[in-house]
PDB file of C-alpha atoms in Angstrom:
ATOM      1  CA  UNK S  28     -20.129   9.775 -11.043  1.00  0.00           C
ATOM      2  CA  UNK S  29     -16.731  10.251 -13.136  1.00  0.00           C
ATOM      3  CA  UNK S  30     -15.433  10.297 -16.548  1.00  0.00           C
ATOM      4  CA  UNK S  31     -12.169   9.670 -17.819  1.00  0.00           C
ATOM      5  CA  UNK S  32     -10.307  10.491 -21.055  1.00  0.00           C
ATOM      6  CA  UNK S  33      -6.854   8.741 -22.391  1.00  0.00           C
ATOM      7  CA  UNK S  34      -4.720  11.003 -24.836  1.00  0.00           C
ATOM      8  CA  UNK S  35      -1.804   9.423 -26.463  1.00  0.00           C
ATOM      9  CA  UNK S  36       0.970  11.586 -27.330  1.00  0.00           C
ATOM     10  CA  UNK S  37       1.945  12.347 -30.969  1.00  0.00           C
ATOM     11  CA  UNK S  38       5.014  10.233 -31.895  1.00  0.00           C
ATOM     12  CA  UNK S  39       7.639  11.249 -34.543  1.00  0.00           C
ATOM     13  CA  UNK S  40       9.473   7.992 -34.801  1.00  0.00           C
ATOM     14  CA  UNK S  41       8.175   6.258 -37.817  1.00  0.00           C
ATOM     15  CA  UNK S  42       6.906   2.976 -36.656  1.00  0.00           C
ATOM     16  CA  UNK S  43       7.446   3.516 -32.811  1.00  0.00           C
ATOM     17  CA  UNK S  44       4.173   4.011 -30.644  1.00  0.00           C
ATOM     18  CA  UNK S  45       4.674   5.572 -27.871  1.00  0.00           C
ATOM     19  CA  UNK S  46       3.405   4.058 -24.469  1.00  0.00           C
ATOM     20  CA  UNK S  47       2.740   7.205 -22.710  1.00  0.00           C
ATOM     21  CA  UNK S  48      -0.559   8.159 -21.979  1.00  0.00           C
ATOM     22  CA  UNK S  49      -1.909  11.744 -20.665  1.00  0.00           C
ATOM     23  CA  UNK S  50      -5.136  11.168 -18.778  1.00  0.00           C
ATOM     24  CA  UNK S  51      -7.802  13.751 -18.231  1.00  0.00           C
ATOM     25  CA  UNK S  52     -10.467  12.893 -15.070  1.00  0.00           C
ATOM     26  CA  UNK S  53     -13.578  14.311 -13.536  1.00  0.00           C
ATOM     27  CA  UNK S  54     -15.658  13.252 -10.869  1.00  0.00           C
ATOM     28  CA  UNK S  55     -18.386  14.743  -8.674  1.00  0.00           C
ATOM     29  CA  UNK S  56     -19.206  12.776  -4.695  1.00  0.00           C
ATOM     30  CA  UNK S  57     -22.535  13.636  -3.030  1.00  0.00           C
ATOM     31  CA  UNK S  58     -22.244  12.338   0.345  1.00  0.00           C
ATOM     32  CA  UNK S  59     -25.181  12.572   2.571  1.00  0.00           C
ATOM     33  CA  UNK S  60     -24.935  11.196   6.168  1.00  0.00           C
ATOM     34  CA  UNK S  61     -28.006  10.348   8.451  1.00  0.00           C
ATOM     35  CA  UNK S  62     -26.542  10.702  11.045  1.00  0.00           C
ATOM     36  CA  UNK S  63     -23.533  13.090  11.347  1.00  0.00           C
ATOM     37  CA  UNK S  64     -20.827  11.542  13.612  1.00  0.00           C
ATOM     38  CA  UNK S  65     -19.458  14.919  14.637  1.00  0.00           C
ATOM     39  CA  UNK S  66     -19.492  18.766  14.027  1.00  0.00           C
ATOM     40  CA  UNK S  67     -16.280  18.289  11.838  1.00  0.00           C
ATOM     41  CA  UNK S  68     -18.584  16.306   9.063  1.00  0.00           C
ATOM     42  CA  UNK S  69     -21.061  17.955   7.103  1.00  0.00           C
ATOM     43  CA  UNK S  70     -23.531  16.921   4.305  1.00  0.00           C
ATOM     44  CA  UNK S  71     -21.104  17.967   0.958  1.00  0.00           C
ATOM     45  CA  UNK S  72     -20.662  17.576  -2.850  1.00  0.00           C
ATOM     46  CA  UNK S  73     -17.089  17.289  -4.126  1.00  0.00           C
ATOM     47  CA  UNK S  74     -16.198  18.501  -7.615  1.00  0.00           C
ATOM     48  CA  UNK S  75     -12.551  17.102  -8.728  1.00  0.00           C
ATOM     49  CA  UNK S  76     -11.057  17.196 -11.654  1.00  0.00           C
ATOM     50  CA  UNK S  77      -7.468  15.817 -12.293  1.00  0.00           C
ATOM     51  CA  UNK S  78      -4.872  15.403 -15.314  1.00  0.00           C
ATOM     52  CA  UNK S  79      -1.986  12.857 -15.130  1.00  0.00           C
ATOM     53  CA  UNK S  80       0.695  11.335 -17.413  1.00  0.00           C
ATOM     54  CA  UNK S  81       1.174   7.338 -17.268  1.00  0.00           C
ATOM     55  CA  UNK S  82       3.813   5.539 -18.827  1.00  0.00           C
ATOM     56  CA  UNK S  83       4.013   1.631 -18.463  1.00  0.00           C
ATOM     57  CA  UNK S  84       5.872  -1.402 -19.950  1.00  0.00           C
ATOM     58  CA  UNK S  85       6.076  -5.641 -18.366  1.00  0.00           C
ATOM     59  CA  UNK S  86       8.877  -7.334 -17.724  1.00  0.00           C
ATOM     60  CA  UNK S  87       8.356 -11.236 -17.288  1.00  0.00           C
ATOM     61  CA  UNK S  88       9.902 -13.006 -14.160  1.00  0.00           C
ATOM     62  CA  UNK S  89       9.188 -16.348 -11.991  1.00  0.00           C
ATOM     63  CA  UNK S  90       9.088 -17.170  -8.229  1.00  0.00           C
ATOM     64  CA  UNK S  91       7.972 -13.275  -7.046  1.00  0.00           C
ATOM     65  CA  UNK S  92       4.769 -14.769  -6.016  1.00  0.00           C
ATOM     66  CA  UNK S  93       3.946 -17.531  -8.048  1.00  0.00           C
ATOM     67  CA  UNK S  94       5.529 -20.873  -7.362  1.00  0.00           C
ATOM     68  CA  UNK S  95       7.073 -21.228 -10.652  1.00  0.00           C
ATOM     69  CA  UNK S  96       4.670 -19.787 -12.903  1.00  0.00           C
ATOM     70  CA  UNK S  97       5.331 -16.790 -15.010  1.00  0.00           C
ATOM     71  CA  UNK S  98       4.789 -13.372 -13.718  1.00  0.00           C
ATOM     72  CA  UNK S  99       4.103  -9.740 -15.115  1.00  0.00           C
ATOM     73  CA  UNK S 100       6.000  -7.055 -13.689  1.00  0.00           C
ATOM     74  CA  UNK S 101       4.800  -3.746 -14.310  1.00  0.00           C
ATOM     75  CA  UNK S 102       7.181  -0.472 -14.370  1.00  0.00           C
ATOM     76  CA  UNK S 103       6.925   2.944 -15.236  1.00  0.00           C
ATOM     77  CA  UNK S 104       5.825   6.353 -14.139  1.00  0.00           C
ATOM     78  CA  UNK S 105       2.983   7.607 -13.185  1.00  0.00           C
ATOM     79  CA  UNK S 106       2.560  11.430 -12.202  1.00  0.00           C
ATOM     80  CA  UNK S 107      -1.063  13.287 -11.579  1.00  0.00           C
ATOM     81  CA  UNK S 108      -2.476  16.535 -10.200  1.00  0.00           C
ATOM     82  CA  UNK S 109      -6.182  16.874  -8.775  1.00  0.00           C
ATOM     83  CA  UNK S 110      -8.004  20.103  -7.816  1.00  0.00           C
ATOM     84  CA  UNK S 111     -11.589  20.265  -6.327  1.00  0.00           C
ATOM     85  CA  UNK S 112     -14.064  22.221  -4.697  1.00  0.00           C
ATOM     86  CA  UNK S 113     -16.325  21.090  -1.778  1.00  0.00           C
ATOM     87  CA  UNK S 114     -19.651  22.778  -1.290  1.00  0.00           C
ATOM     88  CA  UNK S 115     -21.124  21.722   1.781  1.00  0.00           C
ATOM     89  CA  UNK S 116     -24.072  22.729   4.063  1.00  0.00           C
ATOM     90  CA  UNK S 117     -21.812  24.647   6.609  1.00  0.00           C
ATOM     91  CA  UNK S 118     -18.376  25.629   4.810  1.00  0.00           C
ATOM     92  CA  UNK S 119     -17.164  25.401   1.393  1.00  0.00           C
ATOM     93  CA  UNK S 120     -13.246  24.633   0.479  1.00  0.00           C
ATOM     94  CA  UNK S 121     -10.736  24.166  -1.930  1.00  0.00           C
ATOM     95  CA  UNK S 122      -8.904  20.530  -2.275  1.00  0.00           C
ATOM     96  CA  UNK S 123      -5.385  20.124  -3.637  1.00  0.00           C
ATOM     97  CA  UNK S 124      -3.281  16.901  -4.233  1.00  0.00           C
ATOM     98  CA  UNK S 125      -0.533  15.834  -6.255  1.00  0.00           C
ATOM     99  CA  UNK S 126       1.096  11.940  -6.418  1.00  0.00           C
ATOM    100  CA  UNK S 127       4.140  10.396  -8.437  1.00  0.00           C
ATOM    101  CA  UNK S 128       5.196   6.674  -8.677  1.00  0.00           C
ATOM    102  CA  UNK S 129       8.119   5.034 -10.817  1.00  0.00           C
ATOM    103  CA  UNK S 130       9.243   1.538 -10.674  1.00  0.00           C
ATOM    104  CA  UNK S 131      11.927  -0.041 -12.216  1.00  0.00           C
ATOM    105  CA  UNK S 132      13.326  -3.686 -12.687  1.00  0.00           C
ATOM    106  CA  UNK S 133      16.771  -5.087 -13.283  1.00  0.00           C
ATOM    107  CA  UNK S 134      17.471  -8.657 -13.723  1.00  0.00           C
ATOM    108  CA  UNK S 135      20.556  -7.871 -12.094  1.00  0.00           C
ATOM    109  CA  UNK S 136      19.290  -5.923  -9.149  1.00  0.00           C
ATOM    110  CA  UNK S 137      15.440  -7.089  -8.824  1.00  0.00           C
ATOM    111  CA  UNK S 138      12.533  -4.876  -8.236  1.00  0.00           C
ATOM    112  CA  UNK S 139      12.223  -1.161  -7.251  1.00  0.00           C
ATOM    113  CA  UNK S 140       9.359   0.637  -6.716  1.00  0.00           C
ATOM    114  CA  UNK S 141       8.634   4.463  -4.949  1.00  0.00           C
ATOM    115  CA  UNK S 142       5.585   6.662  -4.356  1.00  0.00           C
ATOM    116  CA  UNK S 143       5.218   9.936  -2.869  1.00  0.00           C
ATOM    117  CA  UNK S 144       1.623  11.408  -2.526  1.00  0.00           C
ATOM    118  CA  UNK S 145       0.620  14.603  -0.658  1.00  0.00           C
ATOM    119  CA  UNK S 146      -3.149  15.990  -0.509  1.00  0.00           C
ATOM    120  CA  UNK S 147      -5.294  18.476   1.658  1.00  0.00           C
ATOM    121  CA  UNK S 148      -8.024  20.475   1.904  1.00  0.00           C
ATOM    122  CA  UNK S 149      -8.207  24.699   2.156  1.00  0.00           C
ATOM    123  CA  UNK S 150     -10.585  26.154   4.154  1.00  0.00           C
ATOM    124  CA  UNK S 151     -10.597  30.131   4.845  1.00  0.00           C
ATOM    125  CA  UNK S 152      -6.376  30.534   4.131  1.00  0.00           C
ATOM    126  CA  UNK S 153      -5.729  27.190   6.616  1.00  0.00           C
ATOM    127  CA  UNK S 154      -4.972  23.741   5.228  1.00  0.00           C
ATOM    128  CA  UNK S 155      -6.565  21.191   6.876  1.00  0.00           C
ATOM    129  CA  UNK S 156      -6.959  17.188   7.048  1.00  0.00           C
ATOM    130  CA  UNK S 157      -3.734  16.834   5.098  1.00  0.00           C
ATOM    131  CA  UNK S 158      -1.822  13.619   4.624  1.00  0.00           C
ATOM    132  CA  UNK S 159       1.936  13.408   2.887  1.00  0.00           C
ATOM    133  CA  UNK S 160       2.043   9.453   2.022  1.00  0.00           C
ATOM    134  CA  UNK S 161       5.780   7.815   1.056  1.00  0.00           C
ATOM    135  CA  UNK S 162       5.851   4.296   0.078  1.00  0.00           C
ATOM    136  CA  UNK S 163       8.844   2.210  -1.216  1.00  0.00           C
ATOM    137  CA  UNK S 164       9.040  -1.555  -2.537  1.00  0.00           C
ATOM    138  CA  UNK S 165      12.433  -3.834  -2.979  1.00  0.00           C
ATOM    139  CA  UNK S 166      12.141  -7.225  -4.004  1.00  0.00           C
ATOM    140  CA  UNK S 167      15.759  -9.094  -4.521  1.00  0.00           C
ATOM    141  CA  UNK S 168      16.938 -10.840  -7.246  1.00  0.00           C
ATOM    142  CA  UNK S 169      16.008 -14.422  -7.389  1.00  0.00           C
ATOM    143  CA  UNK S 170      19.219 -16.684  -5.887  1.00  0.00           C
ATOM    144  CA  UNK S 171      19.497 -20.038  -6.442  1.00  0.00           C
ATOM    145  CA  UNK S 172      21.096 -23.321  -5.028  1.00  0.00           C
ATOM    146  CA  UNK S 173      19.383 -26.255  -7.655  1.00  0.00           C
ATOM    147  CA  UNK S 174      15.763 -26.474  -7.233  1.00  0.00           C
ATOM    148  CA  UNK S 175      16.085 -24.563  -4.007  1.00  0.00           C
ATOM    149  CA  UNK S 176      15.578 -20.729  -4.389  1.00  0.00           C
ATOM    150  CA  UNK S 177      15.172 -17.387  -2.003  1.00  0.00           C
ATOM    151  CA  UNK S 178      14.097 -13.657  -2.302  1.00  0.00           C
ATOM    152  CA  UNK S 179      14.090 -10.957   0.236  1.00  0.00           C
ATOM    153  CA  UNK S 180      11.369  -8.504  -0.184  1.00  0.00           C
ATOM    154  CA  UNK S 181      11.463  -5.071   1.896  1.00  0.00           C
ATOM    155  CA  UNK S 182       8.819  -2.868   2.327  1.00  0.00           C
ATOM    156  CA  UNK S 183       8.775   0.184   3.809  1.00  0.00           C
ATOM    157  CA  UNK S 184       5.913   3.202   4.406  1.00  0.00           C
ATOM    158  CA  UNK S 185       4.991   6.592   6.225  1.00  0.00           C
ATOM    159  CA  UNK S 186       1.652   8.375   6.534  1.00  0.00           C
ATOM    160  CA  UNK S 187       2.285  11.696   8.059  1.00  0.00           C
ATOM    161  CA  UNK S 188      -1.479  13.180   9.166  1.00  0.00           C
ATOM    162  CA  UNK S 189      -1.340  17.292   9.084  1.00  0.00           C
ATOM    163  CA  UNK S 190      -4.136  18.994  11.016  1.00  0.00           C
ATOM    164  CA  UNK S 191      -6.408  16.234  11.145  1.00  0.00           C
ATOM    165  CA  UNK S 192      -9.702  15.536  12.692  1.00  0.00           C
ATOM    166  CA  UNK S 193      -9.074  14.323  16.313  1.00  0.00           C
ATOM    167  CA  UNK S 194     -11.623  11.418  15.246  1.00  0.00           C
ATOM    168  CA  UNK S 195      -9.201  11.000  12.246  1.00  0.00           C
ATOM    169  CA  UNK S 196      -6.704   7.746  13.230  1.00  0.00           C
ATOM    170  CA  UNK S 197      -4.070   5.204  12.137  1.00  0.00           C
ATOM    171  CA  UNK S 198      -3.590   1.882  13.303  1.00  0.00           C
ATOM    172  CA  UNK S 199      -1.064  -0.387  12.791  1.00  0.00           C
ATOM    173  CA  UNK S 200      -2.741  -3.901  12.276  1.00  0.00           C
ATOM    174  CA  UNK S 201      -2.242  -6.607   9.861  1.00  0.00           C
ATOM    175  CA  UNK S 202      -1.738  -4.580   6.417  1.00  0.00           C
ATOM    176  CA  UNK S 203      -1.452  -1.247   7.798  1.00  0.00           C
ATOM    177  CA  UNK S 204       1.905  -2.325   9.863  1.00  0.00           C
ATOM    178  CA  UNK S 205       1.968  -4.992  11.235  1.00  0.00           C
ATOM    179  CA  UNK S 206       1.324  -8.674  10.263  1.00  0.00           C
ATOM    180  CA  UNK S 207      -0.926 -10.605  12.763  1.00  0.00           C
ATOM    181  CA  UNK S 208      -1.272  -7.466  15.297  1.00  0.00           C
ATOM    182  CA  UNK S 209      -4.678  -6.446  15.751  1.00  0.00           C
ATOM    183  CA  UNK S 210      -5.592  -3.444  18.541  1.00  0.00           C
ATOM    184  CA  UNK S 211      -8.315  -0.952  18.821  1.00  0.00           C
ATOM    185  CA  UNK S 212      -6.379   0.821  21.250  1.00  0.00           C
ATOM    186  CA  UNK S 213      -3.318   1.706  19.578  1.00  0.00           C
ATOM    187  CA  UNK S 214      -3.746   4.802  17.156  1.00  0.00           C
ATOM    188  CA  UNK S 215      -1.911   7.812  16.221  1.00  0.00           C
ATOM    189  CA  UNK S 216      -2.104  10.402  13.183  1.00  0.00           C
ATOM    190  CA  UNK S 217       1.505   9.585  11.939  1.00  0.00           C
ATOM    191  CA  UNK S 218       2.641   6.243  11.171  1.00  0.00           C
ATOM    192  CA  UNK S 219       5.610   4.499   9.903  1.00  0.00           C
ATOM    193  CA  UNK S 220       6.162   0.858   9.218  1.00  0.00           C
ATOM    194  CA  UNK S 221       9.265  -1.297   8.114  1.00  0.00           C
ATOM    195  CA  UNK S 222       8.578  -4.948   6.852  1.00  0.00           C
ATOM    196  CA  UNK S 223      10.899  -7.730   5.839  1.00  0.00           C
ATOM    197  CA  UNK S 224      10.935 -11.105   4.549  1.00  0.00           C
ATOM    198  CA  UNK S 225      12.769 -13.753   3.523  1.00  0.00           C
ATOM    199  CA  UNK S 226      10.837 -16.132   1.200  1.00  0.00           C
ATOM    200  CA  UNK S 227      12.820 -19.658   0.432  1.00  0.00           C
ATOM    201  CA  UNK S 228      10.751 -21.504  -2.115  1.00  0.00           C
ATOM    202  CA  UNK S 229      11.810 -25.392  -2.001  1.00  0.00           C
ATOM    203  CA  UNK S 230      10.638 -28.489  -4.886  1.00  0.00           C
ATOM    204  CA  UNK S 231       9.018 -29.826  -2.115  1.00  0.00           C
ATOM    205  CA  UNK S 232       5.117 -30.965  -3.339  1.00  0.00           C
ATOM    206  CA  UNK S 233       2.056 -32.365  -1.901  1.00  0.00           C
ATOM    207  CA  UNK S 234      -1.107 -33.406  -3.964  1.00  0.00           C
ATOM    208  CA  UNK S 235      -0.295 -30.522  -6.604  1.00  0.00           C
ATOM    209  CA  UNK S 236       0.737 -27.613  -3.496  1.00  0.00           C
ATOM    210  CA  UNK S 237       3.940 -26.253  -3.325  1.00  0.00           C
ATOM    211  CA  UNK S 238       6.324 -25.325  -0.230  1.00  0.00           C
ATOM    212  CA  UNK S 239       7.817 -22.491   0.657  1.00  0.00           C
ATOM    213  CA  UNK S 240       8.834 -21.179   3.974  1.00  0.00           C
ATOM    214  CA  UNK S 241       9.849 -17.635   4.832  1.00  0.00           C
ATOM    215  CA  UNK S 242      10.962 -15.450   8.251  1.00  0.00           C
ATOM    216  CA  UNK S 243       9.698 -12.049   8.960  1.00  0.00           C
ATOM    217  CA  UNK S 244      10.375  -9.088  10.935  1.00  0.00           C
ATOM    218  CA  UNK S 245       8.124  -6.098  11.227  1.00  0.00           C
ATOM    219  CA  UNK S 246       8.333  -2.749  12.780  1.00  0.00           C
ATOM    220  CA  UNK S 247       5.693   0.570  13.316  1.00  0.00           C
ATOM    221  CA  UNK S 248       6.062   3.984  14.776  1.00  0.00           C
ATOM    222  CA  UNK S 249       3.052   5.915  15.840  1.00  0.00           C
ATOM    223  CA  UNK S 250       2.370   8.771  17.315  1.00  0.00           C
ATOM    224  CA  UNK S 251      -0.528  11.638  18.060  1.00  0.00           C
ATOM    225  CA  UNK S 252      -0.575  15.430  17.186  1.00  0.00           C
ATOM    226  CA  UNK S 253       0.430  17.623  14.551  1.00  0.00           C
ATOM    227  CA  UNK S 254       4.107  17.981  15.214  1.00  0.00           C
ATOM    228  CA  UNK S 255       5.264  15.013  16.855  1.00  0.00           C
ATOM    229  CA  UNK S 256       7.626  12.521  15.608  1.00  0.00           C
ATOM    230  CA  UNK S 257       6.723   8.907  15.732  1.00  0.00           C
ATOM    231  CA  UNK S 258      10.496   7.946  16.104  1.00  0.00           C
ATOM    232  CA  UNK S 259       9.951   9.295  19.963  1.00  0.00           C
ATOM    233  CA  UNK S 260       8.721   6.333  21.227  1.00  0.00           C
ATOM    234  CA  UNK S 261       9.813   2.629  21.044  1.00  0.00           C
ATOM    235  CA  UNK S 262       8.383   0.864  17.807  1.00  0.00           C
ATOM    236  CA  UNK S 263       5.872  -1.920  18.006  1.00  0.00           C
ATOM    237  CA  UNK S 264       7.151  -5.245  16.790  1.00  0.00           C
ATOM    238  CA  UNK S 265       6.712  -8.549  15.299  1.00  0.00           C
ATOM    239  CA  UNK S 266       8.902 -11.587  14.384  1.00  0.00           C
ATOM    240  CA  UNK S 267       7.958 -14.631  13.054  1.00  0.00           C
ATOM    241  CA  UNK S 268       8.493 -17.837  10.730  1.00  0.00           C
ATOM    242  CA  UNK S 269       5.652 -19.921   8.537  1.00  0.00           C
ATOM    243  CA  UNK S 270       4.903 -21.381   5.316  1.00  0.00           C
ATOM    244  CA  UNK S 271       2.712 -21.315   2.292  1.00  0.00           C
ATOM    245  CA  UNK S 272       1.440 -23.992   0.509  1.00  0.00           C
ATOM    246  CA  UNK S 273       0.369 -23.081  -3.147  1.00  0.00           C
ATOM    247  CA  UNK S 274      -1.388 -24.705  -6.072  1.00  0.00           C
ATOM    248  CA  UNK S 275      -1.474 -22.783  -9.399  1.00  0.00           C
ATOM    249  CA  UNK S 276      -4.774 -24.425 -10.767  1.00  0.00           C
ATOM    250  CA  UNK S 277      -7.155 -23.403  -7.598  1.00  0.00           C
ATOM    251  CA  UNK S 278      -9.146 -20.212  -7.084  1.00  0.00           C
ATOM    252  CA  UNK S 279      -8.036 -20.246  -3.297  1.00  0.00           C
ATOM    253  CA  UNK S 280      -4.433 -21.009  -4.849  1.00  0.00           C
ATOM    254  CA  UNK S 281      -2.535 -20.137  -1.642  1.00  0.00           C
ATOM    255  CA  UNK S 282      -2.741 -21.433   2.048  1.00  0.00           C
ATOM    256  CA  UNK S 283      -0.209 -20.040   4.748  1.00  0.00           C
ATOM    257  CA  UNK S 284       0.564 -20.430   8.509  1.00  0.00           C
ATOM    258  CA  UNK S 285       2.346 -18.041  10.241  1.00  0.00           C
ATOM    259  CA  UNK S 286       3.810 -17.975  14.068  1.00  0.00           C
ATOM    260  CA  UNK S 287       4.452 -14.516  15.348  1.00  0.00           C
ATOM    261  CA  UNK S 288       6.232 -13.353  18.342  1.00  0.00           C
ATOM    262  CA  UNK S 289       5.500  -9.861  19.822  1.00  0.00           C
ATOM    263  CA  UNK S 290       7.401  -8.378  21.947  1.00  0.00           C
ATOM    264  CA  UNK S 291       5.633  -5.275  23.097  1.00  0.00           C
ATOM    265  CA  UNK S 292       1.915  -5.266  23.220  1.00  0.00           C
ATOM    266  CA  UNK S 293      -0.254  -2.647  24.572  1.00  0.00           C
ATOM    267  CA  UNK S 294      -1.954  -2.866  28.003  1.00  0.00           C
ATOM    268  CA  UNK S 295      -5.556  -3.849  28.441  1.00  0.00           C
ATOM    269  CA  UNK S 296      -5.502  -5.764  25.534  1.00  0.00           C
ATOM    270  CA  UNK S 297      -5.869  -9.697  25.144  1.00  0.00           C
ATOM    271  CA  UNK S 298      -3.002 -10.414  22.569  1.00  0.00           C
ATOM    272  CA  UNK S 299      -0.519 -13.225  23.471  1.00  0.00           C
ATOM    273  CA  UNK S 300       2.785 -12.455  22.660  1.00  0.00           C
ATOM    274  CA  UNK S 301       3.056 -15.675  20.555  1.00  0.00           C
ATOM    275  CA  UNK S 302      -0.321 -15.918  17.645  1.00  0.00           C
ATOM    276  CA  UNK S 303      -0.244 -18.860  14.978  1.00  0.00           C
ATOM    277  CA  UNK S 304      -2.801 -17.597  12.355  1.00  0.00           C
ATOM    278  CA  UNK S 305      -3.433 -18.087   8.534  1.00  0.00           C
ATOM    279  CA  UNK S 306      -4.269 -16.181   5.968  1.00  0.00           C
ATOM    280  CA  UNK S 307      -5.103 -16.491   2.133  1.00  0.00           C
ATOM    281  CA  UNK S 308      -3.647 -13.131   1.011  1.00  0.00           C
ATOM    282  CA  UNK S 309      -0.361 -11.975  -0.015  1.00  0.00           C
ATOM    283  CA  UNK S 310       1.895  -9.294   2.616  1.00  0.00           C
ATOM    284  CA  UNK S 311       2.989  -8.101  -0.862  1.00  0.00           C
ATOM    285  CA  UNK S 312       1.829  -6.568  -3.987  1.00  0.00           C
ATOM    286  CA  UNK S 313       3.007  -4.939  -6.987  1.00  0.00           C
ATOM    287  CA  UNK S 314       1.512  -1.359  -8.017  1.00  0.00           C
ATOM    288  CA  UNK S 315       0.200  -0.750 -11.280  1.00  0.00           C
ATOM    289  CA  UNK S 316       0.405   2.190 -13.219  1.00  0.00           C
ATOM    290  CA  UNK S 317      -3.128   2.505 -14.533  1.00  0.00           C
ATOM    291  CA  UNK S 318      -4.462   6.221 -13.701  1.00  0.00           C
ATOM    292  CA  UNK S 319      -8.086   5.252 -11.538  1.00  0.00           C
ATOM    293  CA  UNK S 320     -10.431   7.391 -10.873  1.00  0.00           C
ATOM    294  CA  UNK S 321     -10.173  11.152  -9.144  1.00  0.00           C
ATOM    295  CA  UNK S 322     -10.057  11.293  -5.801  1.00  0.00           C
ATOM    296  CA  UNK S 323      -8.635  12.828  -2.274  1.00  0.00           C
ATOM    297  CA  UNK S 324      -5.594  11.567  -0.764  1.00  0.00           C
ATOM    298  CA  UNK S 325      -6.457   8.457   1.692  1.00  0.00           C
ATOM    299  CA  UNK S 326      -5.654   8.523   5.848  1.00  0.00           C
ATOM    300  CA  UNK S 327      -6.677   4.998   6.817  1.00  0.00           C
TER     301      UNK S 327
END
């Protein structure tokens, strides 16, 4: 159960409105388990309240992920603070987490977009099941040679685990890394992942889809324990090429293929180090700046 109050600032300028908004959030999760995977999780009720200051505007743009259509492009800031208390059957603690995200956009320079997010939990002086999460977004300016026209997008991420569960674990497939990999044997508690793209959108058409092709290259660091640095080891990676058709006026408006090459797999697994696959969903997304509910910083 939550609640959730908007507060618009007071503005002085005659016949401006100001876009900010300060948001005030509560929430309270009862989670019960039947059966308790291990001594580390324990029947609880979280109490979390949070206050956070949004600020948002739209630009307009084509060919980010639309074939031509017009897109909205949202920018701003968005800053918030959340505090809790957990009582649960065995131990009770305190929860603390803090995030900020600002995006801008440039016709000149394209899209930029960066989040930093840290949260834990306090237990008798000692913070526990902590998580720092950075995220940042670039998406180039649109060049164009006639009807023919490119953007690079660049996305890059780290989830840094701090005195987490040992059941508590990262992978690094599909949208957690990288594209196409899937393994349940490769895990850590700090990640980091690096993904390009090159998308080349061409007037090619057939029966109302649109063509474009695009390369990729994707790269994720992993590794186990508190204080280790997932740069120690050699990163997992993925290159490929593959297209997406597109029509604008069906629900399932996008269809892509994608052939990925993979260099380093782990052992005992049955991954081929070449996978065609296809998917319906977009690598890529913008972030809005709409405050959501209350809640603890995610580890997934």
């Amino acid at each position: 159960m939550w609640l959730g109050r908007a507060l618009q600032p007071k503005s002085y300028n005659l016949g401006y409105e100001s876009r900010g908004r300060i948001i005030l959030g509560a929430r309270v999760i009862n989670t019960n388990y039947k059966t308790t995977p291990t001594d580390n999780f324990q029947d609880n009720t979280l109490m979390l309240g949070s206050v956070g200051y949004s600020i948002r505007k739209y630009y307009k743009d084509r060919y980010i992920f639309g074939f031509g259509r017009t897109e909205d492009i949202p920018v701003g800031t968005l800053f918030s603070i959340t505090g809790g208390y957990q009582e649960g059957d065995i131990w009770d603690r305190t929860y603390l987490g803090t995030s900020l995200s600002v995006a801008k956009y440039g016709s000149h320079f394209g899209y930029l977009f960066g989040r930093a997010g840290y949260g834990t939990y306090i237990r008798d002086d000692r913070w526990e099941q902590g998580v720092l999460d950075l995220e940042g977004l670039y998406i180039s300016k649109l060049s164009e040679w006639g009807n023919w026209k490119l953007r690079h997008y660049l996305l890059g991420r780290g989830t840094i685990g701090i005195n987490r569960y040992p059941e508590e674990l990262l992978f690094i497939n599909d949208e957690s890394g990288i594209r196409g990999f899937r393994s349940d044997i490769v895990r850590g508690t700090r990640r980091v992942s690096v993904n390009y793209e090159a998308n080349l959108y061409t007037p090619l058409s057939l029966l109302g889809f649109r063509l474009a092709t695009f390369i990729f290259a994707d790269a994720a660091w992993l590794s186990t324990g508190n204080k280790s640095s997932p740069f120690r080891d050699k990163p997992y990676r993925s290159y490929g090429i593959g297209f997406r058709l597109r029509n604008e006026f069906l629900s399932f408006s996008t269809i892509q293929f994608t052939l990925g090459y993979y260099p380093q797999l782990p052992l005992n697994t049955n991954m081929q180090d070449f996978k065609l696959f296809k998917s319906s969903s977009q690598y890529y997304d913008f972030r809005d700046f709409q405050f959501t509910r209350p809640g603890v910083a995610e580890f997934y």
